[in-house]
mmCIF file of N, CA and C in Angstrom:
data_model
loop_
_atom_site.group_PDB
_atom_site.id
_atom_site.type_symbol
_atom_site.label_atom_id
_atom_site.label_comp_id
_atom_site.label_asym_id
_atom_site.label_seq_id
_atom_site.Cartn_x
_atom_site.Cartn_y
_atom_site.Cartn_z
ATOM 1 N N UNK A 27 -14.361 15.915 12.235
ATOM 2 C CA UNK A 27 -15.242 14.952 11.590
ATOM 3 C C UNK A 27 -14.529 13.607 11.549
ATOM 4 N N UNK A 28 -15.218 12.466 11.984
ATOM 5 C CA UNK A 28 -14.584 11.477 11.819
ATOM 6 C C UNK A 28 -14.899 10.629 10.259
ATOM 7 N N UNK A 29 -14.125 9.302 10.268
ATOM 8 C CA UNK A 29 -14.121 8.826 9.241
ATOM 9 C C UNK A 29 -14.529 6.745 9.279
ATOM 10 N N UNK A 30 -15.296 6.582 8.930
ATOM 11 C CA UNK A 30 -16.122 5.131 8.640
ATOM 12 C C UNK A 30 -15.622 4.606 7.341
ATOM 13 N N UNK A 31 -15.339 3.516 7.403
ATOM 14 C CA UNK A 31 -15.606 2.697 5.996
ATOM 15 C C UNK A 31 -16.237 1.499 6.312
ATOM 16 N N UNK A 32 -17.379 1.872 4.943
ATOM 17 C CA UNK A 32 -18.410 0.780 5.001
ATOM 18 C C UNK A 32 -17.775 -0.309 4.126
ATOM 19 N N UNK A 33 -17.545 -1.042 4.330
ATOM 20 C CA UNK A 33 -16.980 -2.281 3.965
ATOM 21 C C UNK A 33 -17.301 -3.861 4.384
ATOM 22 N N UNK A 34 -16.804 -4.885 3.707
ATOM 23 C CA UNK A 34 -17.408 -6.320 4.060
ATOM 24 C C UNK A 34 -16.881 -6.605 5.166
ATOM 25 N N UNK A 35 -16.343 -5.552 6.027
ATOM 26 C CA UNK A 35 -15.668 -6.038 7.924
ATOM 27 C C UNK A 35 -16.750 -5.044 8.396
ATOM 28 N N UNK A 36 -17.668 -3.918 8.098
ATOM 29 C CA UNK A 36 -18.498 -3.438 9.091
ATOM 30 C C UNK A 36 -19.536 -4.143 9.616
ATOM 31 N N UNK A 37 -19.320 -3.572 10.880
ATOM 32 C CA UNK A 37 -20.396 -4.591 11.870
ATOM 33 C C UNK A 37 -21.561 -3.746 11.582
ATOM 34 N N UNK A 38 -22.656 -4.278 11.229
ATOM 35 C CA UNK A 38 -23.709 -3.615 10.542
ATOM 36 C C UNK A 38 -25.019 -3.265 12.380
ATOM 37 N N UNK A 39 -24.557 -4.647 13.296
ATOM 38 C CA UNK A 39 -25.047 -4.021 14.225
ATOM 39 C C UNK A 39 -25.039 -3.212 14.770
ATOM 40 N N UNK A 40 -23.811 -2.338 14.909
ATOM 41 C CA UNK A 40 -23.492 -0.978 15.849
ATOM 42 C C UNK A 40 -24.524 0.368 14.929
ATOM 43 N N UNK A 41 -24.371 -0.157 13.580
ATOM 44 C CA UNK A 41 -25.103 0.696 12.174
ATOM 45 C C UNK A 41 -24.500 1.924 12.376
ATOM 46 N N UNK A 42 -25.206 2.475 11.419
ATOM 47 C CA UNK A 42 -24.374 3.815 11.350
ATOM 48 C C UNK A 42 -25.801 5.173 11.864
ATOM 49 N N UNK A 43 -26.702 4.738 12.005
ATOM 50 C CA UNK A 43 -27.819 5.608 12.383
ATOM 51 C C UNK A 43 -27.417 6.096 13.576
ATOM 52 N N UNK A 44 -26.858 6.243 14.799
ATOM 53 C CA UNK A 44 -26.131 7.076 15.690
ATOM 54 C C UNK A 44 -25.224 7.719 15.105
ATOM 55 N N UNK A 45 -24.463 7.744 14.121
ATOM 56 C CA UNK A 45 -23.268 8.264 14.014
ATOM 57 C C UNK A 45 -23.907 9.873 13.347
ATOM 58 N N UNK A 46 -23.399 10.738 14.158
ATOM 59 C CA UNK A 46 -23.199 12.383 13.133
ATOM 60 C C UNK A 46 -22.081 13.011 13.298
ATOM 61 N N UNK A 47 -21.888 13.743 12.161
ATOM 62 C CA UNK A 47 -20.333 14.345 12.154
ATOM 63 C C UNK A 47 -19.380 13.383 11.757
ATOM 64 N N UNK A 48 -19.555 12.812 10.812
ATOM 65 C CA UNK A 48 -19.110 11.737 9.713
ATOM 66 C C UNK A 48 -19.173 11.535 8.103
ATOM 67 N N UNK A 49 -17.622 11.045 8.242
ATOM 68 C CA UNK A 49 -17.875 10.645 6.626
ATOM 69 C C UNK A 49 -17.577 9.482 6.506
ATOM 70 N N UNK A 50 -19.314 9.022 5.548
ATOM 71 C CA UNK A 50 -18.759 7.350 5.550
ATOM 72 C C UNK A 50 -17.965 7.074 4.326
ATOM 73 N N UNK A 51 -17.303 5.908 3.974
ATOM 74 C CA UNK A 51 -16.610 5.676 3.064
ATOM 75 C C UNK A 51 -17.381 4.617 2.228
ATOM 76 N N UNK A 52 -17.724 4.032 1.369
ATOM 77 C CA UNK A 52 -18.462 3.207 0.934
ATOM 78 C C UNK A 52 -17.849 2.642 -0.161
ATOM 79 N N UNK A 53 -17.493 1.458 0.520
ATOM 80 C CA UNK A 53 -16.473 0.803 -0.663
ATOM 81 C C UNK A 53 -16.655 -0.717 -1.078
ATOM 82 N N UNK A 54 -18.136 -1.233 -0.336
ATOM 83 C CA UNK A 54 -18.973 -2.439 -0.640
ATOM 84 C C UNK A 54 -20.151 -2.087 -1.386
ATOM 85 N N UNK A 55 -20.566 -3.337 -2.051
ATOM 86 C CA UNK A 55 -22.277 -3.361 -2.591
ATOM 87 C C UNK A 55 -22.944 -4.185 -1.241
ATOM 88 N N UNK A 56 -23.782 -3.260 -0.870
ATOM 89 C CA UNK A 56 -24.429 -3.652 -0.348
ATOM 90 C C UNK A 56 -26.364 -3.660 -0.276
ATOM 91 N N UNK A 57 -26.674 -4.896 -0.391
ATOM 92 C CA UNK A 57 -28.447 -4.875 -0.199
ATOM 93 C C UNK A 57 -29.116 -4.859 0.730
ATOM 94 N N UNK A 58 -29.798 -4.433 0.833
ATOM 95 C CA UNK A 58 -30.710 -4.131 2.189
ATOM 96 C C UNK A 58 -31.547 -4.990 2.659
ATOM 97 N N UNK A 59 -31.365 -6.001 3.626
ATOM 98 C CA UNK A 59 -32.054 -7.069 4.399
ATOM 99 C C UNK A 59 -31.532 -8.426 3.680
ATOM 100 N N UNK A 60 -30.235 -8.277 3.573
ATOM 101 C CA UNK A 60 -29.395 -9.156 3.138
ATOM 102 C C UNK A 60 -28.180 -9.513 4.632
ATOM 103 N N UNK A 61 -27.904 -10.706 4.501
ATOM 104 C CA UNK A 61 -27.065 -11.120 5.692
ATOM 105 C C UNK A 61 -27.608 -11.365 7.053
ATOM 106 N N UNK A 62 -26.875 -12.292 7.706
ATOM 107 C CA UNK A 62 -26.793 -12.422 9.335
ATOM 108 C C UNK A 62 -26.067 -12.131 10.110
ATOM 109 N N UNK A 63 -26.644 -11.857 11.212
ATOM 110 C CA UNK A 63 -25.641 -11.193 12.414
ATOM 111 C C UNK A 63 -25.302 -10.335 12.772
ATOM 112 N N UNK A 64 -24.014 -9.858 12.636
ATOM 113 C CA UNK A 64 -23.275 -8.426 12.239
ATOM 114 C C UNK A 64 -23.082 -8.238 10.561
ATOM 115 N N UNK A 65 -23.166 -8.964 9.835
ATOM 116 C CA UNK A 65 -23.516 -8.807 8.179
ATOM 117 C C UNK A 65 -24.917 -8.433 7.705
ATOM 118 N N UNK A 66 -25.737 -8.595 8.783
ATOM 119 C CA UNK A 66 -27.004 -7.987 8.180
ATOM 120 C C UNK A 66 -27.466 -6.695 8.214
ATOM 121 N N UNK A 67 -27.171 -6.746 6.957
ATOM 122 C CA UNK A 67 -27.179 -4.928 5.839
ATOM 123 C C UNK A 67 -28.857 -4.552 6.288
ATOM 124 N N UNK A 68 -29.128 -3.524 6.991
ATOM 125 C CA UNK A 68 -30.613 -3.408 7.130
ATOM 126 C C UNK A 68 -31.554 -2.721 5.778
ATOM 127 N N UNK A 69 -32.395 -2.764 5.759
ATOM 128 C CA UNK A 69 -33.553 -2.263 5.012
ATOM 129 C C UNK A 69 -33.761 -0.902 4.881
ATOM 130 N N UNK A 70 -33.688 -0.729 6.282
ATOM 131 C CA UNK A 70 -33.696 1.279 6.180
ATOM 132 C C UNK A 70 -32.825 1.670 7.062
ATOM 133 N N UNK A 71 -31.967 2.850 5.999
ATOM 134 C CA UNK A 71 -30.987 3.994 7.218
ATOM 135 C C UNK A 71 -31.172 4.597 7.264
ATOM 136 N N UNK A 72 -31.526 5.752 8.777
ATOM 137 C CA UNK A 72 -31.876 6.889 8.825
ATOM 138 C C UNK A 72 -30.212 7.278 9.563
ATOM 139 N N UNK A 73 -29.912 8.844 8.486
ATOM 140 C CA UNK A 73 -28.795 9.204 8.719
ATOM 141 C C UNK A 73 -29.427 10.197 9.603
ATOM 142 N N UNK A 74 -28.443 10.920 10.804
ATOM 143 C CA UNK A 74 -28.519 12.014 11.700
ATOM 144 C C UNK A 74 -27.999 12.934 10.790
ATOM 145 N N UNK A 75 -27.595 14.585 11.172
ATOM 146 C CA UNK A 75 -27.334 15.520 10.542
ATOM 147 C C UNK A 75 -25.901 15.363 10.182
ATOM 148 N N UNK A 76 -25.533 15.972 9.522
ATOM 149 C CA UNK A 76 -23.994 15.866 9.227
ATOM 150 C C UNK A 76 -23.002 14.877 8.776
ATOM 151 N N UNK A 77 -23.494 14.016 8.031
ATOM 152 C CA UNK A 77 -23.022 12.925 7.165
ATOM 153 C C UNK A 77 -22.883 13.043 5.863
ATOM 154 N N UNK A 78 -21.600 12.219 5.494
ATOM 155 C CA UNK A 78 -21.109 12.720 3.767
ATOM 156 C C UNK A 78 -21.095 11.450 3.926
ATOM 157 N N UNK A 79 -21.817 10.333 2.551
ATOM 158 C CA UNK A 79 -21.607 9.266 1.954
ATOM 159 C C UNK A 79 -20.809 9.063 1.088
ATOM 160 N N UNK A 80 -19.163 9.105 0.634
ATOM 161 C CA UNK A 80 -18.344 8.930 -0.158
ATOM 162 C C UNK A 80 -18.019 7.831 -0.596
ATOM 163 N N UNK A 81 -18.780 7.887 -1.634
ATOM 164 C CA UNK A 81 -18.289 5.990 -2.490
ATOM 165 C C UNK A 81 -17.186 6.036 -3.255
ATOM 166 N N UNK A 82 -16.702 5.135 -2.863
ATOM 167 C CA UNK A 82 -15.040 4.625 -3.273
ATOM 168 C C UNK A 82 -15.278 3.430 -4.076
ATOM 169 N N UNK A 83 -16.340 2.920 -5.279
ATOM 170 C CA UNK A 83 -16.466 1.661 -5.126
ATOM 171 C C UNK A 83 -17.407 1.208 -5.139
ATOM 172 N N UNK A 84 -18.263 1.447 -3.707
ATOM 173 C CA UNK A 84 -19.449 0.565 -3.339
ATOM 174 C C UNK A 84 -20.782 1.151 -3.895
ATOM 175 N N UNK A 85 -21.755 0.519 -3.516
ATOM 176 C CA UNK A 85 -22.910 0.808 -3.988
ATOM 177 C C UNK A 85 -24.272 0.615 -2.561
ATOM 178 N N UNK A 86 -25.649 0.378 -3.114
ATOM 179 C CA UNK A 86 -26.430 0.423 -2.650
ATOM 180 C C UNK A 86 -27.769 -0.274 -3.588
ATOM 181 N N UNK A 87 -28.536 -1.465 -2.925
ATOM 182 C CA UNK A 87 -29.127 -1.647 -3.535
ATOM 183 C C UNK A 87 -30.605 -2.465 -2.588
ATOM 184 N N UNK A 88 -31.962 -2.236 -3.331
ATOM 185 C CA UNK A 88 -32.909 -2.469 -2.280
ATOM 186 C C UNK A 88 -33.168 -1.998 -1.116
ATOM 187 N N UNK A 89 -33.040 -0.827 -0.461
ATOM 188 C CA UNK A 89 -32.740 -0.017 0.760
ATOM 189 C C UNK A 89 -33.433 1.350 0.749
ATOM 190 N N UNK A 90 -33.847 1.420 1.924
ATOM 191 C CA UNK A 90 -34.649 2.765 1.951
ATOM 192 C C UNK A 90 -33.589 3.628 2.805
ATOM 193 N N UNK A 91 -33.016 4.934 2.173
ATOM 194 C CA UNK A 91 -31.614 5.568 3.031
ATOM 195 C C UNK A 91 -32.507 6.882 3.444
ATOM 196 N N UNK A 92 -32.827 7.314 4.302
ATOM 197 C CA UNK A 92 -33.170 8.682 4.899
ATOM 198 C C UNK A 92 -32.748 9.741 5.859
ATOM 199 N N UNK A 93 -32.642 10.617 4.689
ATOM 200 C CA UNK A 93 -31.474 11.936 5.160
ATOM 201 C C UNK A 93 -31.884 12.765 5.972
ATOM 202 N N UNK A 94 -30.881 13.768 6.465
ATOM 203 C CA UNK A 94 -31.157 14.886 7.149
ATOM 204 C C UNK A 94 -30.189 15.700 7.047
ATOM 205 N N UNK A 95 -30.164 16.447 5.388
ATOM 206 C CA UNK A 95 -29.462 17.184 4.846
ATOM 207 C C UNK A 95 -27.810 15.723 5.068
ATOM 208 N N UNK A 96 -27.565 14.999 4.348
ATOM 209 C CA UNK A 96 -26.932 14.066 3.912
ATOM 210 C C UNK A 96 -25.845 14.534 2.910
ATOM 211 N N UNK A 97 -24.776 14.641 2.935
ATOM 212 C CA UNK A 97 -24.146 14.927 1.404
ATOM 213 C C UNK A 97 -23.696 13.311 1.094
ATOM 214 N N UNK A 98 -23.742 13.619 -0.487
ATOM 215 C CA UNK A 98 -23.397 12.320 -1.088
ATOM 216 C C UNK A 98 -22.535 12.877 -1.723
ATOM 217 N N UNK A 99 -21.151 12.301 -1.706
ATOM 218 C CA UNK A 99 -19.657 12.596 -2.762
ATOM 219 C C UNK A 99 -19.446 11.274 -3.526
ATOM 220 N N UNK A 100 -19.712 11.305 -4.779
ATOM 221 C CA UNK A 100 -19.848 9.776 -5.793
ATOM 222 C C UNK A 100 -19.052 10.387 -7.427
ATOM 223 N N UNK A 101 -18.021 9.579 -7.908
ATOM 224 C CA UNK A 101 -17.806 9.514 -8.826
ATOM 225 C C UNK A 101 -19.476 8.979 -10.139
ATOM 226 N N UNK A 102 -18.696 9.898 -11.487
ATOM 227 C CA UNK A 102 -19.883 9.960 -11.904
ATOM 228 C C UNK A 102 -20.209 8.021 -12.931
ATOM 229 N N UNK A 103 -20.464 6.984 -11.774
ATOM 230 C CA UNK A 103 -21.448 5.835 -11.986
ATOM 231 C C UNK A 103 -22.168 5.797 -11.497
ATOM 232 N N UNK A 104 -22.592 4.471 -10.886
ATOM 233 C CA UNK A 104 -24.034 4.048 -10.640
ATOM 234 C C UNK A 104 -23.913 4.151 -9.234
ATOM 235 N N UNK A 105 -24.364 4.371 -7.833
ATOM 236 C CA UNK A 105 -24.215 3.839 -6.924
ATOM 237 C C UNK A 105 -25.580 3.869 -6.694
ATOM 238 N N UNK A 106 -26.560 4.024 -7.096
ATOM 239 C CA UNK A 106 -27.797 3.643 -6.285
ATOM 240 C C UNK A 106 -28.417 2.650 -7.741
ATOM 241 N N UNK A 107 -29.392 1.154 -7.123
ATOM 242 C CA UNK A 107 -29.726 0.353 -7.964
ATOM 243 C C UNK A 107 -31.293 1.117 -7.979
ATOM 244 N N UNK A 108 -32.282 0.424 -9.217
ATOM 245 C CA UNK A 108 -33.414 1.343 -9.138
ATOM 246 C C UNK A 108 -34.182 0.906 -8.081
ATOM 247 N N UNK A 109 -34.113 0.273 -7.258
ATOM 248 C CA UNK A 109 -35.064 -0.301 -6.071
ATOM 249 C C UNK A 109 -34.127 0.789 -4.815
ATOM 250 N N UNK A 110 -33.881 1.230 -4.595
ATOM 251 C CA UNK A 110 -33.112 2.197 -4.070
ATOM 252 C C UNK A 110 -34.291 3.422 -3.170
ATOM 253 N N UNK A 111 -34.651 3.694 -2.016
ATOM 254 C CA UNK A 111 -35.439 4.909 -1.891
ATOM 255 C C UNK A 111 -34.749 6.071 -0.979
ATOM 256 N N UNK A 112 -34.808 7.457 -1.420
ATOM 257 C CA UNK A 112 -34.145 8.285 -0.909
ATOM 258 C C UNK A 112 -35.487 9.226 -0.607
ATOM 259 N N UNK A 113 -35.330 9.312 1.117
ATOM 260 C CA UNK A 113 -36.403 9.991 1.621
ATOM 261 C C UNK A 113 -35.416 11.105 2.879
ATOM 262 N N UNK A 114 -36.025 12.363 3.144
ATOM 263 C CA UNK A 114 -35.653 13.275 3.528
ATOM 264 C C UNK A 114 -35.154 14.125 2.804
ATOM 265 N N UNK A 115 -33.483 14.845 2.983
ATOM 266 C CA UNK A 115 -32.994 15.690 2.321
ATOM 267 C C UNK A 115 -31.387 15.143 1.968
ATOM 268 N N UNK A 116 -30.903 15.240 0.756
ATOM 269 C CA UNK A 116 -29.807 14.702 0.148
ATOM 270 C C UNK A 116 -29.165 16.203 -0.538
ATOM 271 N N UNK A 117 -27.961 16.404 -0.717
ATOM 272 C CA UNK A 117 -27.243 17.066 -1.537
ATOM 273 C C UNK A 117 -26.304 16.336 -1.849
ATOM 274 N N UNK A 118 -26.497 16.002 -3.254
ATOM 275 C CA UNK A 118 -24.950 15.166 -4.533
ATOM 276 C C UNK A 118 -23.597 16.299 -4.745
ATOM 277 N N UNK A 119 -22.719 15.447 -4.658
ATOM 278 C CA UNK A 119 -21.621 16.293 -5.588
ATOM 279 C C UNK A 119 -20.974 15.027 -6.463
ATOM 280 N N UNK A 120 -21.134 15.415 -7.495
ATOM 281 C CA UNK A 120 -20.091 14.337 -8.352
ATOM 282 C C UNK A 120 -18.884 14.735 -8.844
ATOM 283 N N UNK A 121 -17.828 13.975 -8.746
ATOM 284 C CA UNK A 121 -16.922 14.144 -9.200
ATOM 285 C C UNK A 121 -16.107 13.213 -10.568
ATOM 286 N N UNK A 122 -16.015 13.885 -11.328
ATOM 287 C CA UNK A 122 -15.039 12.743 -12.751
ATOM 288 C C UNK A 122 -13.578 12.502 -12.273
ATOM 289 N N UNK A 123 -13.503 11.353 -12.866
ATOM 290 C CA UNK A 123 -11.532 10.813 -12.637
ATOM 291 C C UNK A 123 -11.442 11.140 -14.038
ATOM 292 N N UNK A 124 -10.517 11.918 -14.271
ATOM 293 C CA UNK A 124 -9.621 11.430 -15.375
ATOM 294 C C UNK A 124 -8.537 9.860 -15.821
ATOM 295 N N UNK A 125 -8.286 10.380 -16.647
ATOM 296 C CA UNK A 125 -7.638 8.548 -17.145
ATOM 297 C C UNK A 125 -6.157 8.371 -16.157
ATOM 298 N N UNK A 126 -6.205 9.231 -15.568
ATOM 299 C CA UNK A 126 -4.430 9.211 -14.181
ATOM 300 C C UNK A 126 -5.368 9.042 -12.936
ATOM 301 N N UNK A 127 -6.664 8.771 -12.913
ATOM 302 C CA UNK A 127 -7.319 8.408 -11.326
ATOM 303 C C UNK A 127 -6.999 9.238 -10.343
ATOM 304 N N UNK A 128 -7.341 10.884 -11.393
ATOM 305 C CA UNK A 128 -7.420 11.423 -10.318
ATOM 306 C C UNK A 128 -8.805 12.517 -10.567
#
């Protein structure tokens, strides 16, 4: 399985909708139909099979994300804003830090 981090250096053109057999890392806020160029965060992601969304951090906001059996690994805050739409199939795991960050 390889490994992505979504961050303020991803080129948002290549996107991540080809990618399966991945875990992304998500360690920006990002909005959906925000930016130019290679910064422009799209509106809707359709993930392929076999993707883990692991937020380190980042978030998601205004964006339609659509799964295909998707895991999401998120400490227990916020990462989705309420304008947020989750269509297909998702499985969460949350995890707590204790006060040693781990």
């Amino acid at each position: 399985m390889s490994f992505v981090v979504l961050d303020s250096n991803f080129d948002w053109s290549v996107g991540v909708g080809g990618l399966s057999n991945v875990t992304l890392a998500v360690r920006e806020d990002f909005v959906g139909g925000t930016g130019t160029g290679t910064d422009a965060v799209p509106e809707t992601i359709n993930f392929l099979g076999d993707v883990t969304l692991l937020f380190e951090g980042g978030s998601f906001s205004s964006i339609t994300l659509n799964g295909n059996n998707t895991r999401i690994k998120a400490p227990f805050e916020q990462i989705f804003d309420t304008d947020v739409s989750l269509t297909g199939t998702f499985f969460m795991t949350l995890f707590i830090q204790n006060g040693m960050g781990q």
